[in-house]
XYZ file of C-alpha atoms in Angstrom:
529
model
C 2.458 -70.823 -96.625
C -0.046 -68.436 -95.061
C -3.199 -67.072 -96.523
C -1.737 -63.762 -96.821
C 1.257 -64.682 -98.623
C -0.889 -67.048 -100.908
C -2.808 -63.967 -101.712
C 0.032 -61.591 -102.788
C 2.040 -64.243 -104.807
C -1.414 -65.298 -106.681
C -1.641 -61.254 -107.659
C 1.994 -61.314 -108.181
C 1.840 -63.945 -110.687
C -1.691 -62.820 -112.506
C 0.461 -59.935 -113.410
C 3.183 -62.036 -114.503
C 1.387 -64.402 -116.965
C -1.098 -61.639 -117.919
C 2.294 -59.625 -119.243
C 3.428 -62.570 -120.406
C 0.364 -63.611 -122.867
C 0.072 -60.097 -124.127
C 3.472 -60.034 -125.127
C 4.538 -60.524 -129.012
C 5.633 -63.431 -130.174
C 8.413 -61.703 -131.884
C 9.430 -58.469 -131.772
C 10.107 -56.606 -135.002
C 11.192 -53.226 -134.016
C 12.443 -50.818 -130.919
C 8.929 -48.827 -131.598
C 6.992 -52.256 -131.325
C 9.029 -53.147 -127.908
C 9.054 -49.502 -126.630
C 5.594 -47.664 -127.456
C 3.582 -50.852 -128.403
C 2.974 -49.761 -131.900
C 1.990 -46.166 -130.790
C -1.104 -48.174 -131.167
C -2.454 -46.944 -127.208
C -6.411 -45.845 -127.800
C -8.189 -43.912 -125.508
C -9.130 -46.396 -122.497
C -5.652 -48.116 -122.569
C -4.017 -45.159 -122.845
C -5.718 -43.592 -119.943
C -5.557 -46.965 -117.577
C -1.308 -46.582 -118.322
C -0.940 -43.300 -118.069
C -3.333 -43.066 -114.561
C -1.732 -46.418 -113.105
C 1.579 -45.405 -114.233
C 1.577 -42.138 -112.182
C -0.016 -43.044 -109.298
C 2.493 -44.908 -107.501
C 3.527 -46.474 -103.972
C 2.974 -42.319 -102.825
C -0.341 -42.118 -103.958
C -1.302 -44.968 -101.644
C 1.379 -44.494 -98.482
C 2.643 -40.976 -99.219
C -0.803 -39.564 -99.737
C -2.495 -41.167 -96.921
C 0.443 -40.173 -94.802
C 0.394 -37.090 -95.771
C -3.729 -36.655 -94.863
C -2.531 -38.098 -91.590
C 0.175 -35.415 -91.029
C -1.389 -32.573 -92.599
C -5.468 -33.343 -93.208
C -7.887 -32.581 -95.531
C -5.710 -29.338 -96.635
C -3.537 -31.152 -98.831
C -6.332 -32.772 -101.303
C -6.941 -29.583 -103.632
C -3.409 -29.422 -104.187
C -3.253 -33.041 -104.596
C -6.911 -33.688 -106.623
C -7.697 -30.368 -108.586
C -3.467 -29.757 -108.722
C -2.803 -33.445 -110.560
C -5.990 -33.127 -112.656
C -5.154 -29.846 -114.024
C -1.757 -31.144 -114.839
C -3.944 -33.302 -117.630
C -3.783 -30.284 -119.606
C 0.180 -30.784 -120.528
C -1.190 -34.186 -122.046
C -2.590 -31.836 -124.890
C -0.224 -29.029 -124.473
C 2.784 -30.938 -124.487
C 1.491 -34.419 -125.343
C -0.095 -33.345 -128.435
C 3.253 -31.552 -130.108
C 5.269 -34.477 -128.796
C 2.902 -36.949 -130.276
C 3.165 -35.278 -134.014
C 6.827 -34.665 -133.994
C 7.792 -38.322 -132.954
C 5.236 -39.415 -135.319
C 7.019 -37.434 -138.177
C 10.715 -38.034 -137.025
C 10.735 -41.319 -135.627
C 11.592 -40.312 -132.145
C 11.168 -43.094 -129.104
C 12.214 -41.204 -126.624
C 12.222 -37.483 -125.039
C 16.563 -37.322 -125.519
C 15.746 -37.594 -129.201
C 13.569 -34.154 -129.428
C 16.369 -32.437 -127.413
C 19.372 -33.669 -129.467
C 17.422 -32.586 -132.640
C 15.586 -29.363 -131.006
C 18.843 -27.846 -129.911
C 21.131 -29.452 -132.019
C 23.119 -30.701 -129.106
C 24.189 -34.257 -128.269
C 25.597 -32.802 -125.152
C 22.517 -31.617 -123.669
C 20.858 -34.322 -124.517
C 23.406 -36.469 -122.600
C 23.490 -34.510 -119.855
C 19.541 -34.293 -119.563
C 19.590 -38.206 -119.895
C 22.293 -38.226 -116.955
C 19.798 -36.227 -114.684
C 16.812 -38.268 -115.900
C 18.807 -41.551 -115.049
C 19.971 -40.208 -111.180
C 16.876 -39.102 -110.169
C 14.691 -41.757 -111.670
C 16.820 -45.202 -110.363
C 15.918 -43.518 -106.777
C 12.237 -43.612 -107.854
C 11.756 -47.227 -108.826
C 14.505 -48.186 -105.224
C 10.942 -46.782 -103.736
C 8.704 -49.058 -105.375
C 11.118 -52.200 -105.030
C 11.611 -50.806 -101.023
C 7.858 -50.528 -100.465
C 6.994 -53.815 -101.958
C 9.826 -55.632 -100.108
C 9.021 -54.594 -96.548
C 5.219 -55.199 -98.020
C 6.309 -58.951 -98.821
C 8.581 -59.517 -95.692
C 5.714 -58.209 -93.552
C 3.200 -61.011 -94.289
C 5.829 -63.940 -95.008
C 8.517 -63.668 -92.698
C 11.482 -63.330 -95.276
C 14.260 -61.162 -94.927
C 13.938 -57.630 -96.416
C 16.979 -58.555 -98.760
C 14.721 -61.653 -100.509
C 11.353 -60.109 -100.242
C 12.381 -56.923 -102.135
C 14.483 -59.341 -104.680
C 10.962 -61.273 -105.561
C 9.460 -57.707 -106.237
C 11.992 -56.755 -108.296
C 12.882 -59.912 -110.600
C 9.133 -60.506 -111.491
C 8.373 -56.947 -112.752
C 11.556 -57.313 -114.640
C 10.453 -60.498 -115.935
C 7.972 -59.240 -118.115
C 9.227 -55.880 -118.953
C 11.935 -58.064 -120.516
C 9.640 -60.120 -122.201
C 7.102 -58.004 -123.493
C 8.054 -54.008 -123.160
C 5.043 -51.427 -123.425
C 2.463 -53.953 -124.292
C 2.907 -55.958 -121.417
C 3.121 -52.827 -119.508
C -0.336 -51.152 -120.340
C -2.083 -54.427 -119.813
C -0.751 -54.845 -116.320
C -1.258 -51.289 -115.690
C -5.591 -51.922 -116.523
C -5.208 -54.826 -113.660
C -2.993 -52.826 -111.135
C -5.116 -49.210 -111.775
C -8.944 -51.467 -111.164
C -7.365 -53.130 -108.215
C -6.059 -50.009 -106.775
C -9.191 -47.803 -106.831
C -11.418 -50.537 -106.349
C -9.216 -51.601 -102.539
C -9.392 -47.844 -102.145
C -12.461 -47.613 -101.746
C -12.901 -50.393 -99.797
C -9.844 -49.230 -97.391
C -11.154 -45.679 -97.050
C -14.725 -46.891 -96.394
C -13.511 -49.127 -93.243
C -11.507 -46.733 -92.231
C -14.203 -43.810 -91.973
C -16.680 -45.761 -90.844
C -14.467 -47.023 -88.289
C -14.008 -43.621 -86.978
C -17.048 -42.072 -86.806
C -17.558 -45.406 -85.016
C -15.491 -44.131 -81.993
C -16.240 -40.078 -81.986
C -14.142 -38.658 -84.453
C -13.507 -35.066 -83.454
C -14.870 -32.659 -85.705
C -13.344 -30.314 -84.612
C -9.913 -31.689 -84.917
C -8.183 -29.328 -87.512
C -6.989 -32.497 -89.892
C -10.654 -31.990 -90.731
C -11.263 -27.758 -90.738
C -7.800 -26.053 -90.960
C -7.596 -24.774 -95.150
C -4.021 -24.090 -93.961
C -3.633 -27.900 -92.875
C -3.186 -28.983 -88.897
C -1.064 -26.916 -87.276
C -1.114 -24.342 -90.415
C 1.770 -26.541 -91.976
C 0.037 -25.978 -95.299
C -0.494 -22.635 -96.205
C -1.923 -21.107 -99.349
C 1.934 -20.229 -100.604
C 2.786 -24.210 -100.404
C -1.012 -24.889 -102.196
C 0.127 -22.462 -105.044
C 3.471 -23.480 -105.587
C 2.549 -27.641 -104.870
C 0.241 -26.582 -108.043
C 3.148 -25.444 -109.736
C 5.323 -27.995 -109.289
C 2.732 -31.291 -110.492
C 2.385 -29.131 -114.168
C 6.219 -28.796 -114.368
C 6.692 -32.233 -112.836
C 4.582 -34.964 -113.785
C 5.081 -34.115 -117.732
C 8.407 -35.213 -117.365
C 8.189 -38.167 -115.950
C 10.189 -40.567 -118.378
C 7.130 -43.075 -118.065
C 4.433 -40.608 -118.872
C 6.327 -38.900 -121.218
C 6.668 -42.263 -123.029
C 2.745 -42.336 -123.311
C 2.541 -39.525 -125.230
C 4.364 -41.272 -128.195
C 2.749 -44.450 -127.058
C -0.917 -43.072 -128.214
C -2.670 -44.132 -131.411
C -3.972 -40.062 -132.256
C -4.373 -36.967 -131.076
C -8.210 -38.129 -129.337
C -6.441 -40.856 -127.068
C -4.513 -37.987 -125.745
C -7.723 -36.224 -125.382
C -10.083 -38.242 -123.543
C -6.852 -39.380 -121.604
C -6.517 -35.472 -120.503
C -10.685 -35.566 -119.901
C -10.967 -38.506 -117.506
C -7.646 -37.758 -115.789
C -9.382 -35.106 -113.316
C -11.919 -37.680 -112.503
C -9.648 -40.098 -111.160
C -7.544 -37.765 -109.390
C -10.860 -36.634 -107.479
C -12.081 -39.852 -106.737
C -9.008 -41.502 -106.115
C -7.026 -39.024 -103.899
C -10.343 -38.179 -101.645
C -10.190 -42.324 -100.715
C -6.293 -42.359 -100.024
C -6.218 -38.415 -98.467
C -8.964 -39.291 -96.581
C -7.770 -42.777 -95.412
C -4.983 -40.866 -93.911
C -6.872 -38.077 -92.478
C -9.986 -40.399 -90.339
C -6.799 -43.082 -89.633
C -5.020 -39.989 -87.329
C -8.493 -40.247 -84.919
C -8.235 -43.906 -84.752
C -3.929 -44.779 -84.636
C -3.112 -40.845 -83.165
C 0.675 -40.266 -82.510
C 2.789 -41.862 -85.546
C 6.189 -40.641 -86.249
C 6.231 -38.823 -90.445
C 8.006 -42.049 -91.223
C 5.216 -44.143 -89.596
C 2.363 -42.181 -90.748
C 3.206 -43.543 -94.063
C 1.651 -46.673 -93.274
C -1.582 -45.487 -91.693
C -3.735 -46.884 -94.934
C -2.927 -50.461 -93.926
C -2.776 -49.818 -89.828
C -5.804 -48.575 -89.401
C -7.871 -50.626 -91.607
C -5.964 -53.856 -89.968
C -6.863 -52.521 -86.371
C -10.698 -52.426 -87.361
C -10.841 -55.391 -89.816
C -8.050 -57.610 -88.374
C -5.352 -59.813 -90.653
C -7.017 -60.499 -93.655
C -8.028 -57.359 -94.123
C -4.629 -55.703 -93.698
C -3.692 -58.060 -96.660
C -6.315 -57.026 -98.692
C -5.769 -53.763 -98.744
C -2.079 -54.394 -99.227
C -2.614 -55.379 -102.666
C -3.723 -52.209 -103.738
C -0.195 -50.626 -102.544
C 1.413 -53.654 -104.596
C -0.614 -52.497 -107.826
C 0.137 -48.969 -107.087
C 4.114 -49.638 -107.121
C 4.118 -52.246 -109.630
C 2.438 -50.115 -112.072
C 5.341 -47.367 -111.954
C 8.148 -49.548 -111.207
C 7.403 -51.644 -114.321
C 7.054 -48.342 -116.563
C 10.006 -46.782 -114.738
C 12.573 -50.080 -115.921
C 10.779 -49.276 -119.556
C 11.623 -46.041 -120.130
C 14.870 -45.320 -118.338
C 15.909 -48.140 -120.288
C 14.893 -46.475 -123.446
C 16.013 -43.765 -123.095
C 19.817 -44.473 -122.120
C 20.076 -46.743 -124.971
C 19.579 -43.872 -127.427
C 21.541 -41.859 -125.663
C 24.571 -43.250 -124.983
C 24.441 -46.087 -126.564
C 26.178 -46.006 -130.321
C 24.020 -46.220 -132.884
C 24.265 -50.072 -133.866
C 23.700 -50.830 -130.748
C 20.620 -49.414 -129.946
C 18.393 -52.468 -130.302
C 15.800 -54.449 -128.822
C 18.327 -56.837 -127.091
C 20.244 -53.706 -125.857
C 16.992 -51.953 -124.363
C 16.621 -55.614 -122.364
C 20.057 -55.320 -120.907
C 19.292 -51.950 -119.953
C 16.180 -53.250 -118.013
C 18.034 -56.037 -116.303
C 20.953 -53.417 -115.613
C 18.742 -50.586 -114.333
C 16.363 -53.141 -111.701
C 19.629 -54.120 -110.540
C 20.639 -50.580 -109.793
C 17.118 -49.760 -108.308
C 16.991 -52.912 -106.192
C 20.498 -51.931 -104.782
C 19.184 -48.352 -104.054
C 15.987 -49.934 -101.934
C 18.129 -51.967 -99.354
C 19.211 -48.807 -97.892
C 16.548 -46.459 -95.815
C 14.919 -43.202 -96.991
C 12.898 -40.439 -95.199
C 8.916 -40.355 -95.540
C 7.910 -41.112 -99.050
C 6.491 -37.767 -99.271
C 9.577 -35.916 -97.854
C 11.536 -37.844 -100.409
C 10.067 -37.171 -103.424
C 8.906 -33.583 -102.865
C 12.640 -32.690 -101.536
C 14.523 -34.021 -104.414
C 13.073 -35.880 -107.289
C 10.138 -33.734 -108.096
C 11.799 -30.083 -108.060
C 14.527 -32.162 -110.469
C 12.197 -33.356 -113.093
C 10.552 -29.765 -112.693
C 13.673 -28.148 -113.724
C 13.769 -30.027 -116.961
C 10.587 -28.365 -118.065
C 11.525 -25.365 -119.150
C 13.842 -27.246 -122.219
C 10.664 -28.757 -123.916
C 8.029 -25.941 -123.246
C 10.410 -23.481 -124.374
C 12.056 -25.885 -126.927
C 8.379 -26.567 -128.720
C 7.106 -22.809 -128.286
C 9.510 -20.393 -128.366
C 12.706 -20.033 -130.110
C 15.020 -20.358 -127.642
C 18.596 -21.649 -128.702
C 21.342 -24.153 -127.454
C 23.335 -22.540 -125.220
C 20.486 -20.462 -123.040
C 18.839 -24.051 -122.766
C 21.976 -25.747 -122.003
C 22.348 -22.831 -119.009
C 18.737 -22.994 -117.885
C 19.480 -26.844 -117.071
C 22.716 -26.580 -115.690
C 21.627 -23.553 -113.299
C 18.259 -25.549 -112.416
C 20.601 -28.581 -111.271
C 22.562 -26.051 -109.039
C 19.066 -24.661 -107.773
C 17.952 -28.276 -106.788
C 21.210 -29.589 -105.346
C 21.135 -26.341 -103.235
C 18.252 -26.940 -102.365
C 18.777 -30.382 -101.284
C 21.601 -28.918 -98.946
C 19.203 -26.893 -97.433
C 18.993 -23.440 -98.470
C 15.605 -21.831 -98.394
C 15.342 -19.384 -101.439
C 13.289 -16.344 -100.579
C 10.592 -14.933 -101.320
C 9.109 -17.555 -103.437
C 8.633 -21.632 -102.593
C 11.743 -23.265 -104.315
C 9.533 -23.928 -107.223
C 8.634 -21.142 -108.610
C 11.870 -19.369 -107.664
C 13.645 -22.113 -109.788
C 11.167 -21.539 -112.430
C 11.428 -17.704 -112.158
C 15.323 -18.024 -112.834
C 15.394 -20.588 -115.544
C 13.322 -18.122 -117.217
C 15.409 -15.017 -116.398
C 17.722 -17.601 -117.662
C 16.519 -18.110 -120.888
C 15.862 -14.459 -121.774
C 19.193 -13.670 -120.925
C 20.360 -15.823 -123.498
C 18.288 -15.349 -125.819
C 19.073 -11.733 -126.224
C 22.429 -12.164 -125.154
C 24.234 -15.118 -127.564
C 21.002 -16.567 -128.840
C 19.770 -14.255 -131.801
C 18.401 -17.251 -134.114
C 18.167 -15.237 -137.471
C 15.917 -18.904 -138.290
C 13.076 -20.028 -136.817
C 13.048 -23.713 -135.725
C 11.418 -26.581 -137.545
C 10.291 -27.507 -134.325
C 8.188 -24.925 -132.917
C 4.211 -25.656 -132.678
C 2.131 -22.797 -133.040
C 0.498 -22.251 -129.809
C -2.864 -21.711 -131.523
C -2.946 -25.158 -133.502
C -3.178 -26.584 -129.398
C -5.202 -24.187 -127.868
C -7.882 -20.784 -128.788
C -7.807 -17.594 -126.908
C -11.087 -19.432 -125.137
C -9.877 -21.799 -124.526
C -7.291 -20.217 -122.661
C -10.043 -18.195 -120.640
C -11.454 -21.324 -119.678
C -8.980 -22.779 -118.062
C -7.594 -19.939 -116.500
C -10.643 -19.359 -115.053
C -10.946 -22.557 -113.612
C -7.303 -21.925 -112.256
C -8.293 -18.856 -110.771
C -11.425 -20.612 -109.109
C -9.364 -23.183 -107.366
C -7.288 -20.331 -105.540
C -9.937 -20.291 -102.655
C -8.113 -17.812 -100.792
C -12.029 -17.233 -98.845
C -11.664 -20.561 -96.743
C -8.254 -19.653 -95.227
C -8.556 -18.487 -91.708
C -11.674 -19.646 -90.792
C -13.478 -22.170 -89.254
C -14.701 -24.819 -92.598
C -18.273 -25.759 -92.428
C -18.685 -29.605 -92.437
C -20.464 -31.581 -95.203
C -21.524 -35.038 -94.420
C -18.436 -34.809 -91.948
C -16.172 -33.435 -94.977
C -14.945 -29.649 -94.883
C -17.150 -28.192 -98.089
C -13.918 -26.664 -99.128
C -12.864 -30.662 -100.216
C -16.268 -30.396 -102.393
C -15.448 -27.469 -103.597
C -12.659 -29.104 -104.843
C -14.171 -32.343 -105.940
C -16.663 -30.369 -107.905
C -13.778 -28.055 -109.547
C -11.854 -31.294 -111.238
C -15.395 -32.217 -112.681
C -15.622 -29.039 -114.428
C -12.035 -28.627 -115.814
C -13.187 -32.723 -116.813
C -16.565 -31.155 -118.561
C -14.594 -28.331 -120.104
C -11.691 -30.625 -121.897
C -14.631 -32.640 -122.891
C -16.108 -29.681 -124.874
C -13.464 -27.794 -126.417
C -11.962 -31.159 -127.800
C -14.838 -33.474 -128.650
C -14.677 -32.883 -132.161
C -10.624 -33.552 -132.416
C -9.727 -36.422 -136.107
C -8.377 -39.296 -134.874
């Protein structure tokens, strides 16, 4: 056994027993197996929900995406992800009382009650289910041809190791085992980060790195292949997205009070800053030192070009922190897909414990199926397909918690969101927005229609939120401000000033996520636990 190998399958395994020890001795409930208790305080639920979402792309999509497009892509990416943190108390917040009063473990369960529909409830489960199952077939893909890289065994075997020991103890311990992995996987995977995106700059400047190149200056991104329209509507598409996410929309009845959500929401633009700058940036120095990868090869630039400087050992190093980045959404993924098809479609004396385990076993079976067949880029993948479809579901829980909206304009909105994706998928181009907001322009149009068409609720619903128990008319200043701030429309078409061999605009940026961080901070700090 080499070194390498030794090395991954030691990590593999800390992961393993650490999920393992953690785990109850005996399960009582579904809440105890699926939310851990909703007992997640601020630093564990932070470490979750941060590992959770940053994923195999944040390390290999993100770095090939700096190597494809540069420097352009980290506001979107940094300030765009941080500022999402502000559904965790917008959404997270409402979600967190309501399945605290009702009993609800999963997101199906506020739609079923919210609209009185079992239907759409289904049929948002079905979507969740098809679009997720290709999700975690990433993780298991990029972990197999991670594995088969440094031992030599075939893709097939490599990805089935992955696979059966994140299983392993999601079946044995659900969310708790989860969230303590996920503190291991997120240290490892900022700490390697680091490391990787220090070699790899150093390594460049080491041989002349262009400054010039426009990777480095170009606002609009090399070649102008990222232009203010795709910043706005990437923006868009993260706050719509991300939310609904079945495994960080778990988290937000996972948490032990309102301040875990909180401090989760105040950290989360720190992370993103720090975090995306090492992995962008990876990607953007590693064009000046491996130039001329294909999209689908740029993808692995983070561990090329720190192996061509450092050599072997180094390679696997930095490996691991790709390993912790899948592992720690892969593991949440088998959670809460499994959740949530048990209480949908499973009858009601069958949704137990022992079912939600079968539904694990059942659903890494399905993803490891889906990985042993090829996909584009990472970043193609999931910006193509899955993220405008969990986008699409948005509109039923932001509309379902603050306006009164009824069943069959929400039922519409999804169904003509599905046809909007699906087209899209196909290839047509709507015009004149990005696909994004066009979708979220018409599920809108959508939902007025109905309302004022066959939707006249004479009642209000005992499931609205009143928008100002979340957030003050300041409040909302604030933030829009800092919204408005990030549009820095003054650094297109021009030549960006350098900063320590960084464009200022990516300071800019860096410094914008450590305000919105400051500003959560202070309009929250005095939120009961």
């Amino acid at each position: 056994m080499t070194f390498s190998l030794l090395i991954v399958i030691i990590f593999i395994f800390i992961n393993v027993i650490i999920g393992t020890l953690v785990s109850p001795k005996k399960i009582i409930n579904k809440e105890q197996f699926t939310l851990a208790g909703r007992s997640l305080g601020g630093l564990l639920l932070f470490s979750t929900m941060a590992a959770t979402n940053f994923s195999a792309f944040t390390i290999f999509g993100l770095s090939g995406a700096g190597y494809r497009i540069g420097w352009a892509y980290y506001p979107a990416m940094a300030f765009g992800t941080g500022f999402m943190a502000l559904s965790f108390i917008l959404l997270g917040i409402p979600m967190y009382r309501l399945s605290r009063a009702h009993g609800w473990i999963s997101p199906s369960q506020f739609i079923e009650a919210r609209y009185k529909s079992t239907g759409l409830s289904k049929l948002y489960t079905f979507v969740l289910v098809i679009i997720t199952i290709p999700y975690i077939a990433i993780q298991a893909r990029s972990g197999g041809l991670l594995i088969q890289s440094i031992s030599g065994f075939s893709y097939p075997v490599s990805t089935a190791l992955v696979v059966f020991l994140v299983m392993l103890y999601v079946f044995r311990g659900g969310m708790k085992s989860v969230v303590y992995t996920d503190l291991l996987q997120l240290i490892t995977l900022v700490v390697i980060s680091g490391l990787a995106f220090a070699i790899i700059a150093l390594g460049a400047k080491k041989i002349d790195i262009d400054l010039h190149n426009p990777l480095l200056q170009n606002r609009s991104g090399a070649n102008d292949n990222f232009p203010i329209s795709a910043y706005l509507s990437t923006m868009v598409l993260w706050f719509l997205a991300d939310p609904m996410f079945p495994q960080l929309f778990q988290r937000f009845l996972s948490a032990r009070n309102e301040k875990a959500l909180v401090k989760t929401a105040m950290f989360y633009p720190v992370i993103t800053a720090i975090l995306f700058f090492m992995t962008i940036g990876a990607g953007v120095f590693g064009a000046e030192i491996i130039p001329g990868l294909s999209a689908s090869e740029s993808d692995q630039i983070f561990i090329k070009a720190a192996g061509k400087i450092g050599g072997s050992w180094l390679t696997t190093l930095l490996s691991l922190a790709g390993l912790a980045a899948l592992l720690s959404t892969m593991d949440s993924q088998l959670l809460s897909i499994a959740t949530i098809s048990t209480e949908s479609f499973f009858p009601k004396r069958f949704k137990t414990v022992t079912a939600e385990k079968i539904m694990v076993i059942l659903i890494a079976v399905f993803g490891y199926l889906g990985a042993l067949y090829p996909i584009k880029s990472i970043l193609d993948f999931l910006t193509s397909t899955a993220f405008p479809a969990y986008a699409i579901m948005a509109p039923l829980f932001w509309g379902g918690l603050y306006f009164n909206i009824g069943k069959k304009s929400a039922f519409i909105a999804l169904i003509s969101g599905i046809m909007l994706v699906l087209a899209e998928f196909w290839g047509w181009k709507p015009q004149p927005f990005p696909a994004v907001i066009f979708n979220l322009l018409f599920q809108i149009a959508v939902l007025i229609a109905g309302k004022l068409l066959f939707d006249r609720q004479r009642t209000r619903s005992e499931f609205l939120i009143p928008l100002d128990t979340i957030l003050s008319r300041k409040q909302i200043f604030l933030f829009t401000l800092v919204f408005v701030l990030a549009i820095d429309i003054w650094n297109y078409n021009r030549i960006a000033h350098l900063l320590f061999g960084i464009p200022c605009f990516i300071w800019y940026s860096f410094g914008l996520c450590l305000v919105l961080s400051l500003i959560i901070w202070i309009q929250y700090k005095y939120v009961s636990d």
